[in-house]
């Protein structure tokens, strides 16, 4: 624009190269417009404080080792090398992996079944059922574990009452061979409603024209489910699976609280997060606990990425 031309050059003829140069300068000025940061700045600041800063500090801690004699000294990746051969850490990681492979499919299957039932238009009182299924998710996790912990008790809770009333001796849900199933039951009870809402919302977004076309073609209820509904909500199922994978590797509240009433079944390294917590606050090994947390986070990211990659490939083939 002529108004952008400096006064010292106002009398010079405007050539093609001059116009091109002014155009480049104009684009540069537009690129340097910082007004957008007023909108994203608060989020970026909060993100840096609550996510990046703790992450950087944890990485910093993991590179040191504190001893009573030598104090805090830089050891590089020694804590990570120690984690790679730590049998307690890998035992905990194997346990949550088995938990993930068993509990997540059951939980997502129940959530999907509930969502399909609510979306079938064959049920009355859908808002009541939807709220009832979702209600456990509204219960704080600590309270949920305390409720189930009381019911699991073979000396004082529901299981004990059943044993006394019927004169039987049911296996204790807090026994070592059943504790994982008991924790899985609590997690499933808590999060079926949450995942059900994800699936139900996705089902409501399926275009009505697809149902009408299926009805014209004579498709039954099951054919409609497998040919229209499930392919249409594949993206929601991938997201729910990724969230569930991350949640499984972060398992902490349930074993931590149940440990007080089942100390012989839940060790200090029952899950990676519980192991890092006990190393840090019971063993004062802050540096090694930070390394355990970082390795656990990397493994979780890799598994979540592989799940997302597999889901995207299936969606691309569909």
mmCIF file of C-alpha atoms in Angstrom:
data_model
loop_
_atom_site.group_PDB
_atom_site.id
_atom_site.type_symbol
_atom_site.label_atom_id
_atom_site.label_comp_id
_atom_site.label_asym_id
_atom_site.label_seq_id
_atom_site.Cartn_x
_atom_site.Cartn_y
_atom_site.Cartn_z
ATOM 1 C CA UNK A 1 0.000 0.000 0.000
ATOM 2 C CA UNK A 2 1.212 3.537 -0.737
ATOM 3 C CA UNK A 3 0.697 4.605 2.857
ATOM 4 C CA UNK A 4 3.276 2.026 3.969
ATOM 5 C CA UNK A 5 5.984 3.553 1.767
ATOM 6 C CA UNK A 6 8.474 5.645 3.802
ATOM 7 C CA UNK A 7 8.484 9.425 3.057
ATOM 8 C CA UNK A 8 12.093 9.335 1.773
ATOM 9 C CA UNK A 9 10.973 7.009 -0.991
ATOM 10 C CA UNK A 10 7.645 8.656 -1.763
ATOM 11 C CA UNK A 11 8.924 10.330 -4.967
ATOM 12 C CA UNK A 12 10.629 7.217 -6.328
ATOM 13 C CA UNK A 13 8.820 5.265 -9.063
ATOM 14 C CA UNK A 14 7.048 2.170 -7.754
ATOM 15 C CA UNK A 15 8.536 -0.783 -9.619
ATOM 16 C CA UNK A 16 7.517 -4.447 -9.569
ATOM 17 C CA UNK A 17 10.363 -5.365 -7.224
ATOM 18 C CA UNK A 18 9.333 -2.576 -4.831
ATOM 19 C CA UNK A 19 5.756 -3.811 -4.728
ATOM 20 C CA UNK A 20 6.977 -7.355 -4.046
ATOM 21 C CA UNK A 21 9.237 -6.117 -1.253
ATOM 22 C CA UNK A 22 6.402 -4.138 0.350
ATOM 23 C CA UNK A 23 4.143 -7.164 0.038
ATOM 24 C CA UNK A 24 6.695 -9.324 1.876
ATOM 25 C CA UNK A 25 7.046 -6.680 4.582
ATOM 26 C CA UNK A 26 3.267 -6.540 4.916
ATOM 27 C CA UNK A 27 3.064 -10.296 5.402
ATOM 28 C CA UNK A 28 5.904 -10.094 7.946
ATOM 29 C CA UNK A 29 3.995 -7.439 9.901
ATOM 30 C CA UNK A 30 0.886 -9.646 9.857
ATOM 31 C CA UNK A 31 2.881 -12.655 11.110
ATOM 32 C CA UNK A 32 4.262 -10.614 14.000
ATOM 33 C CA UNK A 33 0.815 -9.722 15.244
ATOM 34 C CA UNK A 34 0.893 -10.840 18.889
ATOM 35 C CA UNK A 35 -2.760 -10.129 19.696
ATOM 36 C CA UNK A 36 -3.561 -13.881 19.565
ATOM 37 C CA UNK A 37 -1.405 -14.476 22.626
ATOM 38 C CA UNK A 38 -3.941 -12.532 24.719
ATOM 39 C CA UNK A 39 -6.299 -15.461 24.105
ATOM 40 C CA UNK A 40 -3.906 -18.419 24.353
ATOM 41 C CA UNK A 41 -1.497 -16.821 26.822
ATOM 42 C CA UNK A 42 -3.433 -17.678 30.021
ATOM 43 C CA UNK A 43 -3.739 -21.300 28.950
ATOM 44 C CA UNK A 44 -0.073 -21.533 27.974
ATOM 45 C CA UNK A 45 0.934 -19.992 31.307
ATOM 46 C CA UNK A 46 -1.237 -22.436 33.232
ATOM 47 C CA UNK A 47 0.046 -25.325 31.115
ATOM 48 C CA UNK A 48 3.631 -24.335 31.841
ATOM 49 C CA UNK A 49 3.013 -24.061 35.592
ATOM 50 C CA UNK A 50 0.965 -27.208 36.196
ATOM 51 C CA UNK A 51 2.508 -29.519 33.569
ATOM 52 C CA UNK A 52 5.857 -28.435 32.177
ATOM 53 C CA UNK A 53 7.374 -27.149 35.417
ATOM 54 C CA UNK A 54 6.700 -30.332 37.460
ATOM 55 C CA UNK A 55 7.861 -32.464 34.526
ATOM 56 C CA UNK A 56 11.117 -30.542 34.150
ATOM 57 C CA UNK A 57 11.665 -30.643 37.921
ATOM 58 C CA UNK A 58 11.060 -34.411 38.002
ATOM 59 C CA UNK A 59 13.589 -34.920 35.193
ATOM 60 C CA UNK A 60 16.039 -32.708 37.090
ATOM 61 C CA UNK A 61 15.575 -34.727 40.291
ATOM 62 C CA UNK A 62 16.021 -38.015 38.451
ATOM 63 C CA UNK A 63 19.551 -37.021 37.400
ATOM 64 C CA UNK A 64 20.806 -36.667 40.975
ATOM 65 C CA UNK A 65 21.273 -38.871 44.017
ATOM 66 C CA UNK A 66 21.214 -37.696 47.601
ATOM 67 C CA UNK A 67 23.298 -39.498 50.211
ATOM 68 C CA UNK A 68 23.901 -38.811 53.893
ATOM 69 C CA UNK A 69 27.657 -38.534 53.413
ATOM 70 C CA UNK A 70 28.157 -36.968 50.021
ATOM 71 C CA UNK A 71 24.972 -34.897 49.844
ATOM 72 C CA UNK A 72 23.233 -34.270 46.539
ATOM 73 C CA UNK A 73 25.409 -35.289 43.585
ATOM 74 C CA UNK A 74 24.865 -35.508 39.837
ATOM 75 C CA UNK A 75 24.735 -39.152 38.639
ATOM 76 C CA UNK A 76 23.379 -38.746 35.106
ATOM 77 C CA UNK A 77 21.217 -41.664 33.995
ATOM 78 C CA UNK A 78 22.233 -43.953 36.840
ATOM 79 C CA UNK A 79 18.736 -43.897 38.369
ATOM 80 C CA UNK A 80 17.240 -44.884 35.017
ATOM 81 C CA UNK A 81 19.725 -47.742 34.659
ATOM 82 C CA UNK A 82 18.757 -48.898 38.147
ATOM 83 C CA UNK A 83 15.055 -48.807 37.187
ATOM 84 C CA UNK A 84 15.706 -50.963 34.114
ATOM 85 C CA UNK A 85 16.895 -53.858 36.297
ATOM 86 C CA UNK A 86 14.634 -53.269 39.288
ATOM 87 C CA UNK A 87 12.452 -56.428 39.684
ATOM 88 C CA UNK A 88 9.962 -54.583 41.913
ATOM 89 C CA UNK A 89 9.316 -51.957 39.248
ATOM 90 C CA UNK A 90 8.825 -54.512 36.483
ATOM 91 C CA UNK A 91 6.659 -56.658 38.730
ATOM 92 C CA UNK A 92 4.416 -53.640 39.281
ATOM 93 C CA UNK A 93 4.417 -52.834 35.564
ATOM 94 C CA UNK A 94 3.472 -56.432 34.677
ATOM 95 C CA UNK A 95 0.643 -56.351 37.228
ATOM 96 C CA UNK A 96 -0.947 -53.195 35.777
ATOM 97 C CA UNK A 97 -0.485 -54.564 32.252
ATOM 98 C CA UNK A 98 -2.458 -57.709 33.154
ATOM 99 C CA UNK A 99 -5.013 -55.500 34.895
ATOM 100 C CA UNK A 100 -5.272 -53.398 31.728
ATOM 101 C CA UNK A 101 -5.747 -56.390 29.434
ATOM 102 C CA UNK A 102 -8.525 -57.870 31.590
ATOM 103 C CA UNK A 103 -10.363 -54.947 33.177
ATOM 104 C CA UNK A 104 -10.476 -52.440 30.305
ATOM 105 C CA UNK A 105 -12.256 -54.730 27.784
ATOM 106 C CA UNK A 106 -14.831 -55.704 30.430
ATOM 107 C CA UNK A 107 -15.442 -52.094 31.439
ATOM 108 C CA UNK A 108 -15.699 -50.763 27.878
ATOM 109 C CA UNK A 109 -17.884 -53.712 26.843
ATOM 110 C CA UNK A 110 -20.355 -52.997 29.639
ATOM 111 C CA UNK A 111 -20.322 -49.280 28.820
ATOM 112 C CA UNK A 112 -20.932 -49.974 25.140
ATOM 113 C CA UNK A 113 -23.760 -52.395 25.911
ATOM 114 C CA UNK A 114 -25.429 -49.815 28.186
ATOM 115 C CA UNK A 115 -25.050 -47.064 25.574
ATOM 116 C CA UNK A 116 -26.557 -49.250 22.828
ATOM 117 C CA UNK A 117 -29.436 -50.225 25.102
ATOM 118 C CA UNK A 118 -30.201 -46.588 25.944
ATOM 119 C CA UNK A 119 -29.966 -45.630 22.274
ATOM 120 C CA UNK A 120 -32.211 -48.462 21.093
ATOM 121 C CA UNK A 121 -35.413 -46.443 21.693
ATOM 122 C CA UNK A 122 -36.922 -49.535 23.282
ATOM 123 C CA UNK A 123 -36.431 -48.477 26.872
ATOM 124 C CA UNK A 124 -38.604 -46.207 28.967
ATOM 125 C CA UNK A 125 -37.162 -43.832 31.559
ATOM 126 C CA UNK A 126 -33.931 -43.415 29.621
ATOM 127 C CA UNK A 127 -32.833 -40.313 31.646
ATOM 128 C CA UNK A 128 -33.292 -42.305 34.872
ATOM 129 C CA UNK A 129 -31.180 -45.241 33.654
ATOM 130 C CA UNK A 130 -28.561 -42.895 32.219
ATOM 131 C CA UNK A 131 -28.228 -41.020 35.501
ATOM 132 C CA UNK A 132 -28.208 -44.242 37.531
ATOM 133 C CA UNK A 133 -25.365 -45.725 35.495
ATOM 134 C CA UNK A 134 -23.403 -42.485 35.592
ATOM 135 C CA UNK A 135 -23.942 -41.865 39.314
ATOM 136 C CA UNK A 136 -20.955 -43.971 40.588
ATOM 137 C CA UNK A 137 -18.620 -41.717 38.597
ATOM 138 C CA UNK A 138 -19.863 -38.762 40.648
ATOM 139 C CA UNK A 139 -18.761 -40.506 43.848
ATOM 140 C CA UNK A 140 -15.211 -39.428 44.814
ATOM 141 C CA UNK A 141 -12.711 -42.194 44.188
ATOM 142 C CA UNK A 142 -11.549 -42.350 47.788
ATOM 143 C CA UNK A 143 -15.128 -42.661 49.062
ATOM 144 C CA UNK A 144 -15.863 -45.381 46.497
ATOM 145 C CA UNK A 145 -12.875 -47.433 47.628
ATOM 146 C CA UNK A 146 -13.882 -47.046 51.289
ATOM 147 C CA UNK A 147 -17.431 -48.222 50.491
ATOM 148 C CA UNK A 148 -16.216 -51.278 48.617
ATOM 149 C CA UNK A 149 -13.485 -51.921 51.180
ATOM 150 C CA UNK A 150 -16.128 -52.165 53.880
ATOM 151 C CA UNK A 151 -18.240 -54.535 51.785
ATOM 152 C CA UNK A 152 -15.178 -56.687 51.026
ATOM 153 C CA UNK A 153 -14.321 -57.124 54.705
ATOM 154 C CA UNK A 154 -14.567 -60.775 55.797
ATOM 155 C CA UNK A 155 -14.578 -59.822 59.500
ATOM 156 C CA UNK A 156 -16.773 -56.722 59.610
ATOM 157 C CA UNK A 157 -18.469 -56.011 56.233
ATOM 158 C CA UNK A 158 -20.984 -57.428 53.799
ATOM 159 C CA UNK A 159 -19.033 -60.626 53.171
ATOM 160 C CA UNK A 160 -18.792 -61.229 56.927
ATOM 161 C CA UNK A 161 -22.552 -60.666 57.321
ATOM 162 C CA UNK A 162 -23.312 -63.127 54.521
ATOM 163 C CA UNK A 163 -20.987 -65.699 56.082
ATOM 164 C CA UNK A 164 -22.678 -65.351 59.461
ATOM 165 C CA UNK A 165 -26.232 -65.300 58.082
ATOM 166 C CA UNK A 166 -25.913 -68.306 55.795
ATOM 167 C CA UNK A 167 -23.264 -70.114 57.810
ATOM 168 C CA UNK A 168 -20.863 -70.263 54.887
ATOM 169 C CA UNK A 169 -17.247 -69.306 54.402
ATOM 170 C CA UNK A 170 -16.949 -67.254 51.215
ATOM 171 C CA UNK A 171 -13.482 -66.512 49.834
ATOM 172 C CA UNK A 172 -12.275 -63.112 51.022
ATOM 173 C CA UNK A 173 -12.176 -60.523 48.203
ATOM 174 C CA UNK A 174 -9.160 -59.030 49.966
ATOM 175 C CA UNK A 175 -7.134 -62.252 49.735
ATOM 176 C CA UNK A 176 -3.950 -62.118 47.702
ATOM 177 C CA UNK A 177 -5.339 -64.228 44.848
ATOM 178 C CA UNK A 178 -8.520 -62.116 44.547
ATOM 179 C CA UNK A 179 -7.307 -58.595 45.281
ATOM 180 C CA UNK A 180 -6.742 -57.685 41.615
ATOM 181 C CA UNK A 181 -10.257 -58.808 40.699
ATOM 182 C CA UNK A 182 -11.629 -56.800 43.632
ATOM 183 C CA UNK A 183 -9.787 -53.670 42.510
ATOM 184 C CA UNK A 184 -10.973 -54.235 38.953
ATOM 185 C CA UNK A 185 -14.540 -54.461 40.200
ATOM 186 C CA UNK A 186 -14.194 -51.065 41.926
ATOM 187 C CA UNK A 187 -12.654 -49.401 38.869
ATOM 188 C CA UNK A 188 -15.319 -50.882 36.592
ATOM 189 C CA UNK A 189 -18.088 -49.700 38.935
ATOM 190 C CA UNK A 190 -16.618 -46.197 38.944
ATOM 191 C CA UNK A 191 -15.986 -45.684 35.224
ATOM 192 C CA UNK A 192 -18.646 -47.626 33.304
ATOM 193 C CA UNK A 193 -20.980 -44.620 33.474
ATOM 194 C CA UNK A 194 -18.295 -42.211 32.282
ATOM 195 C CA UNK A 195 -17.487 -44.304 29.213
ATOM 196 C CA UNK A 196 -21.169 -44.998 28.630
ATOM 197 C CA UNK A 197 -21.781 -41.266 28.281
ATOM 198 C CA UNK A 198 -18.965 -40.984 25.713
ATOM 199 C CA UNK A 199 -20.474 -43.782 23.608
ATOM 200 C CA UNK A 200 -24.046 -42.549 24.062
ATOM 201 C CA UNK A 201 -23.107 -39.006 22.953
ATOM 202 C CA UNK A 202 -21.354 -40.416 19.886
ATOM 203 C CA UNK A 203 -24.410 -42.523 19.025
ATOM 204 C CA UNK A 204 -26.629 -39.444 19.190
ATOM 205 C CA UNK A 205 -24.398 -37.788 16.580
ATOM 206 C CA UNK A 206 -24.926 -40.552 13.993
ATOM 207 C CA UNK A 207 -26.881 -39.087 11.043
ATOM 208 C CA UNK A 208 -30.522 -40.176 11.021
ATOM 209 C CA UNK A 209 -30.325 -40.763 7.277
ATOM 210 C CA UNK A 210 -28.129 -43.828 7.866
ATOM 211 C CA UNK A 211 -30.806 -45.422 10.052
ATOM 212 C CA UNK A 212 -33.472 -44.645 7.469
ATOM 213 C CA UNK A 213 -31.336 -46.199 4.703
ATOM 214 C CA UNK A 214 -30.756 -49.311 6.822
ATOM 215 C CA UNK A 215 -34.471 -49.624 7.507
ATOM 216 C CA UNK A 216 -35.257 -49.352 3.802
ATOM 217 C CA UNK A 217 -32.686 -52.079 3.083
ATOM 218 C CA UNK A 218 -34.385 -54.303 5.640
ATOM 219 C CA UNK A 219 -31.526 -54.342 8.168
ATOM 220 C CA UNK A 220 -32.421 -55.722 11.584
ATOM 221 C CA UNK A 221 -31.341 -54.417 14.967
ATOM 222 C CA UNK A 222 -28.061 -56.374 15.118
ATOM 223 C CA UNK A 223 -27.161 -55.547 11.520
ATOM 224 C CA UNK A 224 -27.767 -51.864 12.263
ATOM 225 C CA UNK A 225 -25.523 -52.077 15.327
ATOM 226 C CA UNK A 226 -22.607 -53.799 13.586
ATOM 227 C CA UNK A 227 -22.872 -52.018 10.229
ATOM 228 C CA UNK A 228 -23.823 -48.475 11.265
ATOM 229 C CA UNK A 229 -23.587 -47.722 14.953
ATOM 230 C CA UNK A 230 -20.259 -49.322 15.849
ATOM 231 C CA UNK A 231 -18.360 -48.041 12.757
ATOM 232 C CA UNK A 232 -19.803 -44.563 13.346
ATOM 233 C CA UNK A 233 -18.528 -44.359 16.942
ATOM 234 C CA UNK A 234 -15.108 -45.923 16.308
ATOM 235 C CA UNK A 235 -13.416 -42.610 17.080
ATOM 236 C CA UNK A 236 -15.161 -42.392 20.462
ATOM 237 C CA UNK A 237 -14.158 -45.976 21.263
ATOM 238 C CA UNK A 238 -10.507 -45.183 20.477
ATOM 239 C CA UNK A 239 -10.592 -42.161 22.787
ATOM 240 C CA UNK A 240 -12.230 -44.155 25.587
ATOM 241 C CA UNK A 241 -9.629 -46.917 25.175
ATOM 242 C CA UNK A 242 -6.740 -44.445 25.351
ATOM 243 C CA UNK A 243 -8.172 -42.843 28.498
ATOM 244 C CA UNK A 244 -8.616 -46.288 30.049
ATOM 245 C CA UNK A 245 -5.053 -47.335 29.182
ATOM 246 C CA UNK A 246 -3.657 -44.191 30.798
ATOM 247 C CA UNK A 247 -5.886 -44.676 33.842
ATOM 248 C CA UNK A 248 -4.755 -48.287 34.276
ATOM 249 C CA UNK A 249 -1.070 -47.358 34.324
ATOM 250 C CA UNK A 250 -1.891 -44.598 36.837
ATOM 251 C CA UNK A 251 -3.656 -46.982 39.223
ATOM 252 C CA UNK A 252 -3.032 -45.644 42.726
ATOM 253 C CA UNK A 253 -6.062 -44.712 44.871
ATOM 254 C CA UNK A 254 -7.626 -48.165 45.042
ATOM 255 C CA UNK A 255 -4.544 -50.191 46.100
ATOM 256 C CA UNK A 256 -3.286 -47.365 48.322
ATOM 257 C CA UNK A 257 -6.483 -47.255 50.419
ATOM 258 C CA UNK A 258 -7.142 -51.004 50.403
ATOM 259 C CA UNK A 259 -3.568 -51.560 51.601
ATOM 260 C CA UNK A 260 -4.605 -50.427 55.095
ATOM 261 C CA UNK A 261 -7.084 -53.334 55.433
ATOM 262 C CA UNK A 262 -5.198 -55.849 53.262
ATOM 263 C CA UNK A 263 -1.493 -55.233 53.970
ATOM 264 C CA UNK A 264 -0.567 -58.846 53.199
ATOM 265 C CA UNK A 265 -2.159 -58.706 49.728
ATOM 266 C CA UNK A 266 -0.966 -55.289 48.545
ATOM 267 C CA UNK A 267 2.761 -54.683 48.646
ATOM 268 C CA UNK A 268 4.518 -51.318 48.642
ATOM 269 C CA UNK A 269 5.303 -51.865 44.955
ATOM 270 C CA UNK A 270 1.863 -53.133 43.896
ATOM 271 C CA UNK A 271 1.638 -50.574 41.056
ATOM 272 C CA UNK A 272 4.308 -48.268 39.564
ATOM 273 C CA UNK A 273 2.669 -45.169 41.046
ATOM 274 C CA UNK A 274 2.379 -46.769 44.487
ATOM 275 C CA UNK A 275 6.023 -47.841 44.246
ATOM 276 C CA UNK A 276 7.155 -44.314 43.351
ATOM 277 C CA UNK A 277 5.019 -42.871 46.162
ATOM 278 C CA UNK A 278 6.489 -45.198 48.791
ATOM 279 C CA UNK A 279 10.028 -44.664 47.534
ATOM 280 C CA UNK A 280 9.576 -40.925 47.822
ATOM 281 C CA UNK A 281 7.589 -40.436 51.026
ATOM 282 C CA UNK A 282 8.428 -43.604 52.983
ATOM 283 C CA UNK A 283 11.949 -44.286 51.758
ATOM 284 C CA UNK A 284 13.101 -40.687 51.123
ATOM 285 C CA UNK A 285 14.462 -41.782 47.732
ATOM 286 C CA UNK A 286 13.129 -38.774 45.848
ATOM 287 C CA UNK A 287 15.597 -39.009 42.988
ATOM 288 C CA UNK A 288 14.980 -42.673 42.242
ATOM 289 C CA UNK A 289 11.213 -42.171 42.631
ATOM 290 C CA UNK A 290 11.388 -39.397 40.003
ATOM 291 C CA UNK A 291 13.189 -41.771 37.619
ATOM 292 C CA UNK A 292 10.529 -44.445 38.203
ATOM 293 C CA UNK A 293 7.802 -41.876 37.470
ATOM 294 C CA UNK A 294 9.492 -40.720 34.263
ATOM 295 C CA UNK A 295 9.975 -44.277 32.967
ATOM 296 C CA UNK A 296 6.353 -45.128 33.821
ATOM 297 C CA UNK A 297 5.170 -42.016 31.973
ATOM 298 C CA UNK A 298 7.209 -42.902 28.876
ATOM 299 C CA UNK A 299 5.844 -46.466 28.816
ATOM 300 C CA UNK A 300 2.296 -45.133 29.203
ATOM 301 C CA UNK A 301 2.803 -42.674 26.341
ATOM 302 C CA UNK A 302 4.170 -45.390 24.058
ATOM 303 C CA UNK A 303 1.293 -47.789 24.786
ATOM 304 C CA UNK A 304 -1.323 -45.025 24.380
ATOM 305 C CA UNK A 305 0.268 -43.990 21.072
ATOM 306 C CA UNK A 306 0.261 -47.580 19.798
ATOM 307 C CA UNK A 307 -3.433 -47.901 20.707
ATOM 308 C CA UNK A 308 -4.201 -44.678 18.861
ATOM 309 C CA UNK A 309 -2.111 -45.733 15.852
ATOM 310 C CA UNK A 310 -3.863 -49.111 15.667
ATOM 311 C CA UNK A 311 -7.268 -47.444 15.899
ATOM 312 C CA UNK A 312 -6.437 -44.964 13.151
ATOM 313 C CA UNK A 313 -5.261 -47.745 10.839
ATOM 314 C CA UNK A 314 -8.502 -49.662 11.356
ATOM 315 C CA UNK A 315 -10.502 -46.485 10.743
ATOM 316 C CA UNK A 316 -8.561 -45.801 7.545
ATOM 317 C CA UNK A 317 -9.258 -49.322 6.237
ATOM 318 C CA UNK A 318 -12.986 -49.026 7.001
#
